[in-house]
PDB file of C-alpha atoms in Angstrom:
ATOM      1  CA  MET M  44    -135.776 -31.778 139.843  1.00 48.00           C
ATOM      2  CA  SER M  45    -138.243 -34.666 139.792  1.00 45.00           C
ATOM      3  CA  VAL M  46    -139.652 -36.275 142.928  1.00 42.00           C
ATOM      4  CA  ALA M  47    -137.590 -39.452 142.440  1.00 47.00           C
ATOM      5  CA  PRO M  48    -134.118 -37.845 142.699  1.00 47.00           C
ATOM      6  CA  ARG M  49    -135.368 -35.700 145.607  1.00 44.00           C
ATOM      7  CA  ALA M  50    -136.647 -38.816 147.281  1.00 44.00           C
ATOM      8  CA  GLN M  51    -133.231 -40.373 147.032  1.00 51.00           C
ATOM      9  CA  LEU M  52    -131.416 -37.298 148.378  1.00 54.00           C
ATOM     10  CA  LEU M  53    -133.026 -37.107 151.848  1.00 50.00           C
ATOM     11  CA  LEU M  54    -132.488 -40.797 152.528  1.00 50.00           C
ATOM     12  CA  PHE M  55    -128.867 -40.208 151.599  1.00 52.00           C
ATOM     13  CA  LEU M  56    -128.588 -37.523 154.257  1.00 54.00           C
ATOM     14  CA  VAL M  57    -130.436 -39.538 156.885  1.00 45.00           C
ATOM     15  CA  SER M  58    -128.219 -42.514 156.154  1.00 51.00           C
ATOM     16  CA  LEU M  59    -125.130 -40.357 156.583  1.00 45.00           C
ATOM     17  CA  SER M  60    -126.306 -39.418 160.047  1.00 43.00           C
ATOM     18  CA  TRP M  61    -126.417 -43.031 161.196  1.00 39.00           C
ATOM     19  CA  ARG M  62    -124.123 -45.095 158.983  1.00 41.00           C
ATOM     20  CA  THR M  63    -120.585 -45.090 157.739  1.00 37.00           C
ATOM     21  CA  GLY M  64    -120.203 -44.049 154.139  1.00 39.00           C
ATOM     22  CA  LEU M  65    -122.574 -42.467 151.678  1.00 42.00           C
ATOM     23  CA  SER M  66    -125.964 -43.839 150.724  1.00 38.00           C
ATOM     24  CA  ARG M  67    -127.399 -43.469 147.275  1.00 36.00           C
ATOM     25  CA  TYR M  68    -130.999 -44.109 148.291  1.00 34.00           C
ATOM     26  CA  ILE M  69    -132.329 -40.691 149.181  1.00 38.00           C
ATOM     27  CA  GLN M  70    -135.681 -38.949 149.728  1.00 40.00           C
ATOM     28  CA  VAL M  71    -136.703 -35.293 149.532  1.00 48.00           C
ATOM     29  CA  ARG M  72    -140.263 -34.042 149.920  1.00 50.00           C
ATOM     30  CA  PRO M  73    -141.586 -31.778 147.153  1.00 51.00           C
ATOM     31  CA  THR M  74    -142.296 -28.217 148.282  1.00 46.00           C
ATOM     32  CA  ILE M  75    -144.352 -25.293 146.952  1.00 45.00           C
ATOM     33  CA  ILE M  76    -142.916 -21.822 146.431  1.00 47.00           C
ATOM     34  CA  THR M  77    -144.311 -19.007 148.688  1.00 53.00           C
ATOM     35  CA  VAL M  78    -146.266 -21.462 150.850  1.00 63.00           C
ATOM     36  CA  GLN M  79    -145.185 -21.492 154.488  1.00 75.00           C
ATOM     37  CA  LEU M  80    -144.318 -25.060 155.441  1.00 90.00           C
ATOM     38  CA  LYS M  81    -143.354 -26.887 158.579  1.00 94.00           C
ATOM     39  CA  LEU M  82    -139.640 -27.496 159.005  1.00 97.00           C
ATOM     40  CA  ARG M  83    -138.602 -30.798 160.561  1.00 96.00           C
ATOM     41  CA  CYS M  84    -135.678 -31.445 162.906  1.00 97.00           C
ATOM     42  CA  LEU M  85    -133.876 -33.294 160.089  1.00 96.00           C
ATOM     43  CA  ASP M  86    -135.014 -31.955 156.753  1.00 97.00           C
ATOM     44  CA  MET M  87    -134.111 -31.404 153.121  1.00 96.00           C
ATOM     45  CA  LEU M  88    -135.280 -28.323 151.192  1.00 96.00           C
ATOM     46  CA  ALA M  89    -135.055 -28.064 147.429  1.00 94.00           C
ATOM     47  CA  THR M  90    -137.174 -24.997 146.547  1.00 91.00           C
ATOM     48  CA  ASP M  91    -137.742 -21.409 147.561  1.00 94.00           C
ATOM     49  CA  GLY M  92    -140.163 -20.774 150.372  1.00 95.00           C
ATOM     50  CA  TYR M  93    -140.764 -20.025 154.027  1.00 96.00           C
ATOM     51  CA  PHE M  94    -140.234 -22.861 156.490  1.00 97.00           C
ATOM     52  CA  THR M  95    -141.238 -22.622 160.151  1.00 97.00           C
ATOM     53  CA  PHE M  96    -139.922 -24.760 162.977  1.00 98.00           C
ATOM     54  CA  VAL M  97    -141.706 -24.886 166.354  1.00 97.00           C
ATOM     55  CA  ALA M  98    -140.312 -27.263 168.969  1.00 97.00           C
ATOM     56  CA  SER M  99    -142.828 -29.629 170.559  1.00 95.00           C
ATOM     57  CA  ARG M 100    -140.116 -30.960 172.884  1.00 96.00           C
ATOM     58  CA  PRO M 101    -136.379 -30.342 173.368  1.00 97.00           C
ATOM     59  CA  GLN M 102    -134.611 -30.728 170.007  1.00 96.00           C
ATOM     60  CA  LEU M 103    -130.878 -30.843 170.650  1.00 96.00           C
ATOM     61  CA  ALA M 104    -129.350 -31.919 167.316  1.00 96.00           C
ATOM     62  CA  CYS M 105    -131.246 -30.660 164.284  1.00 98.00           C
ATOM     63  CA  ALA M 106    -130.158 -29.746 160.756  1.00 97.00           C
ATOM     64  CA  ALA M 107    -131.765 -28.711 157.497  1.00 98.00           C
ATOM     65  CA  PHE M 108    -129.923 -29.243 154.211  1.00 97.00           C
ATOM     66  CA  ILE M 109    -130.764 -26.894 151.336  1.00 98.00           C
ATOM     67  CA  ILE M 110    -129.938 -27.643 147.704  1.00 97.00           C
ATOM     68  CA  ALA M 111    -130.515 -25.623 144.532  1.00 97.00           C
ATOM     69  CA  GLU M 112    -129.901 -26.141 140.838  1.00 96.00           C
ATOM     70  CA  PRO M 113    -126.223 -26.193 139.773  1.00 96.00           C
ATOM     71  CA  SER M 114    -126.423 -22.642 138.351  1.00 95.00           C
ATOM     72  CA  GLU M 115    -127.916 -21.167 141.546  1.00 98.00           C
ATOM     73  CA  VAL M 116    -126.742 -19.976 144.944  1.00 98.00           C
ATOM     74  CA  ILE M 117    -128.881 -19.849 148.076  1.00 98.00           C
ATOM     75  CA  SER M 118    -129.930 -16.893 150.216  1.00 98.00           C
ATOM     76  CA  LEU M 119    -131.119 -17.666 153.765  1.00 97.00           C
ATOM     77  CA  GLU M 120    -132.852 -15.343 156.226  1.00 96.00           C
ATOM     78  CA  LEU M 121    -134.040 -16.005 159.769  1.00 96.00           C
ATOM     79  CA  THR M 122    -137.178 -14.245 161.048  1.00 94.00           C
ATOM     80  CA  ASP M 123    -139.626 -14.622 163.938  1.00 94.00           C
ATOM     81  CA  VAL M 124    -136.889 -16.169 166.076  1.00 95.00           C
ATOM     82  CA  SER M 125    -137.875 -17.104 169.626  1.00 95.00           C
ATOM     83  CA  ILE M 126    -135.008 -19.010 171.217  1.00 96.00           C
ATOM     84  CA  ASP M 127    -133.001 -18.586 174.423  1.00 96.00           C
ATOM     85  CA  CYS M 128    -129.336 -18.215 173.490  1.00 95.00           C
ATOM     86  CA  GLY M 129    -128.406 -17.900 177.165  1.00 95.00           C
ATOM     87  CA  ALA M 130    -129.913 -21.325 177.897  1.00 96.00           C
ATOM     88  CA  GLY M 131    -127.861 -23.044 175.213  1.00 96.00           C
ATOM     89  CA  ASP M 132    -130.178 -22.656 172.216  1.00 97.00           C
ATOM     90  CA  PHE M 133    -128.539 -21.771 168.920  1.00 97.00           C
ATOM     91  CA  ILE M 134    -129.155 -21.436 165.177  1.00 97.00           C
ATOM     92  CA  LYS M 135    -126.183 -21.457 162.822  1.00 97.00           C
ATOM     93  CA  MET M 136    -126.179 -21.183 159.043  1.00 97.00           C
ATOM     94  CA  PHE M 137    -123.339 -22.726 157.046  1.00 98.00           C
ATOM     95  CA  ASP M 138    -122.044 -21.961 153.556  1.00 98.00           C
ATOM     96  CA  GLY M 139    -121.976 -25.570 152.287  1.00 98.00           C
ATOM     97  CA  TRP M 140    -122.792 -28.936 153.844  1.00 97.00           C
ATOM     98  CA  VAL M 141    -121.337 -30.751 156.848  1.00 96.00           C
ATOM     99  CA  LEU M 142    -121.816 -34.538 156.807  1.00 92.00           C
ATOM    100  CA  LYS M 143    -120.219 -36.829 159.398  1.00 88.00           C
ATOM    101  CA  GLY M 144    -117.608 -34.184 160.148  1.00 90.00           C
ATOM    102  CA  GLU M 145    -116.669 -33.644 156.493  1.00 95.00           C
ATOM    103  CA  LYS M 146    -117.358 -30.366 154.756  1.00 96.00           C
ATOM    104  CA  PHE M 147    -118.408 -29.640 151.205  1.00 97.00           C
ATOM    105  CA  PRO M 148    -116.835 -27.731 149.633  1.00 97.00           C
ATOM    106  CA  SER M 149    -113.543 -28.610 151.284  1.00 96.00           C
ATOM    107  CA  SER M 150    -111.385 -25.896 152.808  1.00 93.00           C
ATOM    108  CA  GLN M 151    -109.066 -26.255 149.801  1.00 92.00           C
ATOM    109  CA  ASP M 152    -111.850 -25.439 147.351  1.00 95.00           C
ATOM    110  CA  HIS M 153    -113.972 -22.840 149.168  1.00 95.00           C
ATOM    111  CA  PRO M 154    -113.010 -19.151 148.684  1.00 92.00           C
ATOM    112  CA  LEU M 155    -113.656 -18.246 152.347  1.00 95.00           C
ATOM    113  CA  PRO M 156    -111.846 -19.398 155.487  1.00 95.00           C
ATOM    114  CA  LEU M 157    -113.865 -21.856 157.533  1.00 95.00           C
ATOM    115  CA  HIS M 158    -114.874 -19.459 160.328  1.00 93.00           C
ATOM    116  CA  GLN M 159    -116.386 -17.033 157.802  1.00 95.00           C
ATOM    117  CA  ARG M 160    -118.643 -19.745 156.399  1.00 96.00           C
ATOM    118  CA  TYR M 161    -120.688 -19.872 159.630  1.00 96.00           C
ATOM    119  CA  THR M 162    -123.390 -17.318 160.516  1.00 95.00           C
ATOM    120  CA  ASP M 163    -124.349 -17.570 164.193  1.00 95.00           C
ATOM    121  CA  TYR M 164    -127.716 -16.059 165.088  1.00 95.00           C
ATOM    122  CA  CYS M 165    -126.825 -15.815 168.782  1.00 94.00           C
ATOM    123  CA  ALA M 166    -123.644 -13.893 167.954  1.00 91.00           C
ATOM    124  CA  SER M 167    -125.452 -11.436 165.695  1.00 80.00           C
ATOM    125  CA  THR M 168    -126.396  -7.965 166.900  1.00 65.00           C
ATOM    126  CA  ALA M 169    -129.250  -7.717 164.378  1.00 65.00           C
ATOM    127  CA  LEU M 170    -132.806  -8.897 165.029  1.00 66.00           C
ATOM    128  CA  GLY M 171    -132.455 -11.524 162.321  1.00 72.00           C
ATOM    129  CA  ALA M 172    -129.604 -13.122 160.433  1.00 90.00           C
ATOM    130  CA  THR M 173    -128.868 -13.655 156.759  1.00 94.00           C
ATOM    131  CA  SER M 174    -126.453 -15.835 154.818  1.00 95.00           C
ATOM    132  CA  ARG M 175    -125.634 -16.325 151.132  1.00 96.00           C
ATOM    133  CA  SER M 176    -123.996 -19.486 149.878  1.00 97.00           C
ATOM    134  CA  SER M 177    -121.084 -19.601 147.450  1.00 97.00           C
ATOM    135  CA  GLN M 178    -122.496 -22.688 145.687  1.00 97.00           C
ATOM    136  CA  ASN M 179    -125.754 -24.602 145.250  1.00 98.00           C
ATOM    137  CA  VAL M 180    -125.854 -26.094 148.767  1.00 98.00           C
ATOM    138  CA  ALA M 181    -126.223 -24.595 152.245  1.00 98.00           C
ATOM    139  CA  MET M 182    -127.493 -25.747 155.632  1.00 98.00           C
ATOM    140  CA  ILE M 183    -128.552 -24.703 159.107  1.00 98.00           C
ATOM    141  CA  PHE M 184    -127.879 -26.339 162.472  1.00 96.00           C
ATOM    142  CA  PHE M 185    -130.097 -25.614 165.441  1.00 98.00           C
ATOM    143  CA  ARG M 186    -130.683 -26.642 169.060  1.00 98.00           C
ATOM    144  CA  ILE M 187    -133.812 -25.623 170.958  1.00 98.00           C
ATOM    145  CA  HIS M 188    -134.572 -26.676 174.533  1.00 97.00           C
ATOM    146  CA  SER M 189    -138.013 -25.198 175.256  1.00 97.00           C
ATOM    147  CA  PRO M 190    -141.300 -26.289 173.653  1.00 96.00           C
ATOM    148  CA  ASP M 191    -143.072 -23.674 171.510  1.00 96.00           C
ATOM    149  CA  SER M 192    -139.762 -21.951 170.698  1.00 97.00           C
ATOM    150  CA  GLY M 193    -138.699 -21.732 167.072  1.00 97.00           C
ATOM    151  CA  PHE M 194    -138.052 -19.618 163.988  1.00 96.00           C
ATOM    152  CA  THR M 195    -138.923 -19.106 160.323  1.00 97.00           C
ATOM    153  CA  LEU M 196    -136.364 -19.689 157.581  1.00 97.00           C
ATOM    154  CA  ALA M 197    -136.739 -17.919 154.233  1.00 97.00           C
ATOM    155  CA  VAL M 198    -135.012 -19.702 151.337  1.00 97.00           C
ATOM    156  CA  LYS M 199    -134.408 -17.876 148.056  1.00 97.00           C
ATOM    157  CA  LYS M 200    -132.396 -18.909 144.998  1.00 97.00           C
ATOM    158  CA  GLN M 201    -130.268 -16.575 142.898  1.00 97.00           C
ATOM    159  CA  HIS M 202    -128.586 -17.112 139.538  1.00 97.00           C
ATOM    160  CA  ASN M 203    -124.852 -17.845 139.554  1.00 95.00           C
ATOM    161  CA  PRO M 204    -123.145 -17.025 136.205  1.00 91.00           C
ATOM    162  CA  PHE M 205    -120.051 -19.120 136.991  1.00 89.00           C
ATOM    163  CA  PRO M 206    -121.133 -22.145 139.064  1.00 95.00           C
ATOM    164  CA  CYS M 207    -118.369 -23.647 141.166  1.00 95.00           C
ATOM    165  CA  ASN M 208    -118.419 -26.485 143.719  1.00 97.00           C
ATOM    166  CA  ILE M 209    -121.697 -28.134 142.790  1.00 97.00           C
ATOM    167  CA  MET M 210    -123.567 -30.991 144.432  1.00 97.00           C
ATOM    168  CA  SER M 211    -125.565 -32.817 141.773  1.00 95.00           C
ATOM    169  CA  GLN M 212    -129.203 -33.657 142.476  1.00 89.00           C
ATOM    170  CA  SER M 213    -129.315 -36.362 139.831  1.00 92.00           C
ATOM    171  CA  PRO M 214    -127.303 -39.529 138.995  1.00 94.00           C
ATOM    172  CA  GLU M 215    -127.209 -38.617 135.318  1.00 96.00           C
ATOM    173  CA  GLY M 216    -126.807 -35.507 133.243  1.00 96.00           C
ATOM    174  CA  SER M 217    -124.212 -33.199 131.735  1.00 96.00           C
ATOM    175  CA  PHE M 218    -122.448 -30.052 132.836  1.00 96.00           C
ATOM    176  CA  THR M 219    -119.788 -27.515 131.871  1.00 96.00           C
ATOM    177  CA  MET M 220    -117.536 -25.809 134.413  1.00 95.00           C
ATOM    178  CA  VAL M 221    -115.816 -22.580 133.367  1.00 93.00           C
ATOM    179  CA  MET M 222    -113.226 -20.715 135.407  1.00 90.00           C
ATOM    180  CA  PRO M 223    -112.387 -17.297 133.845  1.00 87.00           C
ATOM    181  CA  HIS M 224    -108.946 -16.087 134.964  1.00 84.00           C
ATOM    182  CA  GLN M 225    -109.492 -16.901 138.638  1.00 87.00           C
ATOM    183  CA  ARG M 226    -107.162 -18.843 140.902  1.00 88.00           C
ATOM    184  CA  ARG M 227    -109.751 -21.206 142.280  1.00 89.00           C
ATOM    185  CA  ASN M 228    -110.630 -24.885 142.504  1.00 93.00           C
ATOM    186  CA  CYS M 229    -114.105 -26.055 141.458  1.00 95.00           C
ATOM    187  CA  SER M 230    -115.637 -29.475 141.952  1.00 96.00           C
ATOM    188  CA  PHE M 231    -118.776 -31.177 140.664  1.00 97.00           C
ATOM    189  CA  SER M 232    -119.855 -33.857 143.129  1.00 97.00           C
ATOM    190  CA  ILE M 233    -122.153 -36.739 142.135  1.00 96.00           C
ATOM    191  CA  ILE M 234    -123.284 -38.808 145.126  1.00 92.00           C
ATOM    192  CA  TYR M 235    -123.613 -41.982 143.099  1.00 92.00           C
ATOM    193  CA  PRO M 236    -121.269 -44.496 141.423  1.00 93.00           C
ATOM    194  CA  VAL M 237    -121.187 -43.273 137.826  1.00 95.00           C
ATOM    195  CA  GLU M 238    -119.476 -43.392 134.485  1.00 94.00           C
ATOM    196  CA  ILE M 239    -118.027 -39.984 133.610  1.00 95.00           C
ATOM    197  CA  ARG M 240    -117.355 -38.987 130.003  1.00 93.00           C
ATOM    198  CA  LEU M 241    -115.241 -35.899 129.425  1.00 92.00           C
ATOM    199  CA  THR M 242    -116.402 -34.413 126.127  1.00 92.00           C
ATOM    200  CA  GLU M 243    -114.340 -31.212 126.058  1.00 90.00           C
ATOM    201  CA  LEU M 244    -111.362 -29.892 127.995  1.00 89.00           C
ATOM    202  CA  SER M 245    -109.717 -26.524 127.445  1.00 89.00           C
ATOM    203  CA  LEU M 246    -106.810 -25.690 129.765  1.00 86.00           C
ATOM    204  CA  GLY M 247    -103.815 -23.389 129.778  1.00 72.00           C
ATOM    205  CA  GLN M 248    -101.564 -25.818 127.946  1.00 50.00           C
ATOM    206  CA  ALA M 249    -101.782 -28.768 125.590  1.00 41.00           C
ATOM    207  CA  LYS M 250     -99.617 -31.857 126.114  1.00 40.00           C
ATOM    208  CA  SER M 251    -101.553 -34.904 124.972  1.00 41.00           C
ATOM    209  CA  ASN M 252    -104.924 -36.185 123.838  1.00 40.00           C
ATOM    210  CA  GLU M 253    -105.898 -39.115 126.009  1.00 41.00           C
ATOM    211  CA  LEU M 254    -107.037 -39.890 129.540  1.00 44.00           C
ATOM    212  CA  SER M 255    -104.523 -41.725 131.675  1.00 41.00           C
ATOM    213  CA  PRO M 256    -104.890 -43.412 135.076  1.00 39.00           C
ATOM    214  CA  GLN M 257    -103.872 -41.434 138.154  1.00 38.00           C
ATOM    215  CA  ARG M 258    -100.773 -43.464 138.889  1.00 35.00           C
ATOM    216  CA  GLN M 259     -99.366 -42.650 135.431  1.00 36.00           C
ATOM    217  CA  LEU M 260    -100.151 -38.945 135.167  1.00 39.00           C
ATOM    218  CA  TRP M 261    -100.674 -37.643 138.707  1.00 39.00           C
ATOM    219  CA  SER M 262     -97.209 -36.315 139.449  1.00 44.00           C
ATOM    220  CA  GLY M 263     -96.999 -34.398 136.167  1.00 51.00           C
ATOM    221  CA  CYS M 264    -100.378 -32.678 136.361  1.00 69.00           C
ATOM    222  CA  SER M 265    -100.277 -31.628 140.019  1.00 63.00           C
ATOM    223  CA  GLY M 266     -97.453 -29.195 139.291  1.00 66.00           C
ATOM    224  CA  SER M 267     -98.951 -27.703 136.135  1.00 71.00           C
ATOM    225  CA  GLY M 268    -101.285 -25.276 137.912  1.00 82.00           C
ATOM    226  CA  ASP M 269    -104.185 -26.008 135.549  1.00 88.00           C
ATOM    227  CA  TYR M 270    -105.679 -29.479 135.405  1.00 90.00           C
ATOM    228  CA  VAL M 271    -108.771 -31.624 135.901  1.00 91.00           C
ATOM    229  CA  GLU M 272    -108.883 -34.588 138.255  1.00 91.00           C
ATOM    230  CA  LEU M 273    -111.427 -37.326 138.810  1.00 92.00           C
ATOM    231  CA  LEU M 274    -111.951 -38.393 142.418  1.00 93.00           C
ATOM    232  CA  GLY M 275    -113.878 -41.136 144.187  1.00 93.00           C
ATOM    233  CA  GLY M 276    -114.684 -41.810 147.818  1.00 92.00           C
ATOM    234  CA  ASN M 277    -117.252 -42.413 150.545  1.00 89.00           C
ATOM    235  CA  GLY M 278    -117.305 -38.865 151.951  1.00 92.00           C
ATOM    236  CA  VAL M 279    -117.917 -35.333 150.633  1.00 94.00           C
ATOM    237  CA  ASP M 280    -114.549 -33.701 151.407  1.00 96.00           C
ATOM    238  CA  THR M 281    -112.618 -33.755 148.124  1.00 94.00           C
ATOM    239  CA  SER M 282    -109.291 -33.411 149.948  1.00 93.00           C
ATOM    240  CA  LYS M 283    -109.906 -36.840 151.528  1.00 93.00           C
ATOM    241  CA  MET M 284    -111.011 -38.621 148.375  1.00 93.00           C
ATOM    242  CA  PHE M 285    -109.177 -41.167 146.241  1.00 88.00           C
ATOM    243  CA  PRO M 286    -107.536 -39.724 143.075  1.00 88.00           C
ATOM    244  CA  VAL M 287    -108.668 -41.731 140.077  1.00 86.00           C
ATOM    245  CA  ALA M 288    -107.249 -39.815 137.088  1.00 83.00           C
ATOM    246  CA  ASP M 289    -106.109 -36.367 136.068  1.00 81.00           C
ATOM    247  CA  LEU M 290    -105.632 -34.413 132.874  1.00 82.00           C
ATOM    248  CA  CYS M 291    -103.404 -31.404 132.235  1.00 77.00           C
ATOM    249  CA  PHE M 292    -103.907 -31.030 128.508  1.00 69.00           C
ATOM    250  CA  SER M 293    -106.612 -29.753 126.178  1.00 62.00           C
ATOM    251  CA  HIS M 294    -108.629 -32.072 123.980  1.00 61.00           C
ATOM    252  CA  SER M 295    -111.963 -32.236 122.187  1.00 61.00           C
ATOM    253  CA  GLY M 296    -112.363 -35.995 121.974  1.00 61.00           C
ATOM    254  CA  LEU M 297    -114.181 -38.383 124.256  1.00 65.00           C
ATOM    255  CA  ALA M 298    -112.528 -39.760 127.395  1.00 77.00           C
ATOM    256  CA  GLN M 299    -114.458 -41.828 129.911  1.00 86.00           C
ATOM    257  CA  MET M 300    -114.030 -43.662 133.212  1.00 89.00           C
ATOM    258  CA  LYS M 301    -116.251 -45.656 135.565  1.00 91.00           C
ATOM    259  CA  ILE M 302    -115.960 -44.764 139.256  1.00 91.00           C
ATOM    260  CA  GLY M 303    -117.523 -47.345 141.578  1.00 89.00           C
ATOM    261  CA  CYS M 304    -117.754 -45.089 144.626  1.00 90.00           C
ATOM    262  CA  ASP M 305    -120.604 -43.547 146.588  1.00 90.00           C
ATOM    263  CA  ASN M 306    -119.287 -40.112 145.607  1.00 93.00           C
ATOM    264  CA  SER M 307    -117.732 -39.315 142.216  1.00 94.00           C
ATOM    265  CA  VAL M 308    -116.161 -35.910 141.573  1.00 96.00           C
ATOM    266  CA  VAL M 309    -114.882 -33.883 138.637  1.00 96.00           C
ATOM    267  CA  ARG M 310    -112.502 -31.228 140.028  1.00 95.00           C
ATOM    268  CA  LEU M 311    -111.091 -28.312 138.027  1.00 94.00           C
ATOM    269  CA  VAL M 312    -107.926 -26.688 139.392  1.00 92.00           C
ATOM    270  CA  SER M 313    -107.098 -23.261 137.936  1.00 91.00           C
ATOM    271  CA  SER M 314    -104.013 -21.068 138.311  1.00 88.00           C
ATOM    272  CA  GLY M 315    -105.856 -17.891 137.337  1.00 87.00           C
ATOM    273  CA  ASN M 316    -103.740 -17.367 134.227  1.00 88.00           C
ATOM    274  CA  PHE M 317    -106.207 -18.836 131.749  1.00 88.00           C
ATOM    275  CA  VAL M 318    -109.882 -19.370 130.984  1.00 89.00           C
ATOM    276  CA  ASN M 319    -110.317 -23.065 131.796  1.00 91.00           C
ATOM    277  CA  ARG M 320    -113.298 -25.132 130.697  1.00 92.00           C
ATOM    278  CA  VAL M 321    -114.366 -28.749 131.135  1.00 93.00           C
ATOM    279  CA  SER M 322    -117.536 -30.384 129.778  1.00 95.00           C
ATOM    280  CA  PHE M 323    -118.679 -33.846 130.800  1.00 96.00           C
ATOM    281  CA  GLN M 324    -121.576 -36.283 130.891  1.00 96.00           C
ATOM    282  CA  TYR M 325    -122.363 -38.787 133.642  1.00 97.00           C
ATOM    283  CA  ARG M 326    -124.677 -41.741 134.149  1.00 96.00           C
ATOM    284  CA  LEU M 327    -125.483 -44.114 136.991  1.00 96.00           C
ATOM    285  CA  LEU M 328    -123.653 -47.444 136.860  1.00 94.00           C
ATOM    286  CA  GLU M 329    -125.823 -50.512 136.455  1.00 91.00           C
ATOM    287  CA  ASN M 330    -125.760 -53.147 139.199  1.00 87.00           C
ATOM    288  CA  ASN M 331    -123.629 -55.472 137.086  1.00 86.00           C
ATOM    289  CA  GLU M 332    -121.066 -52.663 136.642  1.00 84.00           C
ATOM    290  CA  LEU M 333    -120.567 -52.072 140.371  1.00 81.00           C
ATOM    291  CA  PRO M 334    -117.421 -53.489 142.007  1.00 69.00           C
ATOM    292  CA  LYS M 335    -117.764 -56.625 144.112  1.00 65.00           C
ATOM    293  CA  THR M 336    -116.408 -55.808 147.588  1.00 55.00           C
ATOM    294  CA  ARG M 337    -115.110 -58.464 149.934  1.00 43.00           C
ATOM    295  CA  GLU M 338    -113.708 -56.118 152.558  1.00 45.00           C
ATOM    296  CA  ASN M 339    -114.576 -52.755 154.041  1.00 44.00           C
ATOM    297  CA  ASN M 340    -111.773 -51.160 152.069  1.00 46.00           C
ATOM    298  CA  LEU M 341    -111.893 -47.983 149.997  1.00 44.00           C
ATOM    299  CA  ASP M 342    -109.604 -49.361 147.294  1.00 47.00           C
ATOM    300  CA  ASN M 343    -111.830 -52.418 146.875  1.00 46.00           C
ATOM    301  CA  PHE M 344    -115.041 -50.397 146.853  1.00 48.00           C
ATOM    302  CA  CYS M 345    -113.848 -47.590 144.606  1.00 66.00           C
ATOM    303  CA  SER M 346    -112.605 -49.628 141.679  1.00 60.00           C
ATOM    304  CA  VAL M 347    -112.272 -47.783 138.391  1.00 55.00           C
ATOM    305  CA  GLU M 348    -112.273 -48.744 134.743  1.00 60.00           C
TER     306      GLU M 348
END
């Protein structure tokens, strides 16, 4: 990932901490593998490495967001921990991201129940704590009261042969999601307003060969068990996003749609009875393609074409 998309991603996260809605102007610092670096109270990590946090004053609401490539998952390990759990300090690792109370992946899409996605250092009987994400994003929350207390976080990436529930690092690119005989929902989240072009779709049944708006096809596809839906919204929880379109048929032609939202999602729903596959391309909308909003209203902001 180049410095420019990383730069946009941290500003996105900082903006989410203080504003309503998603920002698409983000910043992430470049990092160097195997070099031990200083971890900040609010930080974004995009590479392997060792990151040390030492409190210079009470730090009561800190978080570090970790992101990998779409085909990777993240392994986290805490070492050299010196905090006082009895005084209210804590370090918790989370399988996914939490932004303004919304979770990615949503509870509908993640394979684990919510309580199993947290790893609490203070509740662990081991000297350290480890966590492995189910997708290409993870995070830690921590609170430390005493100066000179802290910890070291080891971040390692591992290959994922069947990526599912991906947060894109870039506003443009292409991707293929494959779900081989598993009853699972997978989403690809792009935190930009984009045009999405579906180039290939292979599902359990074939009914048609064109993309239709949500209000025309939604009721039919939701009961099919195998379908793809396009979503738009200002948060990261796909269950709270606006349905734009869905498809419950196989095709090899080109279907496209512009989604003028801060977050655009391709979501693959699988019954487990088939090998489902969707390929798509996406690009950032130009300024003259963005919707003109007159009100703070999701329908106005997230216009589609």
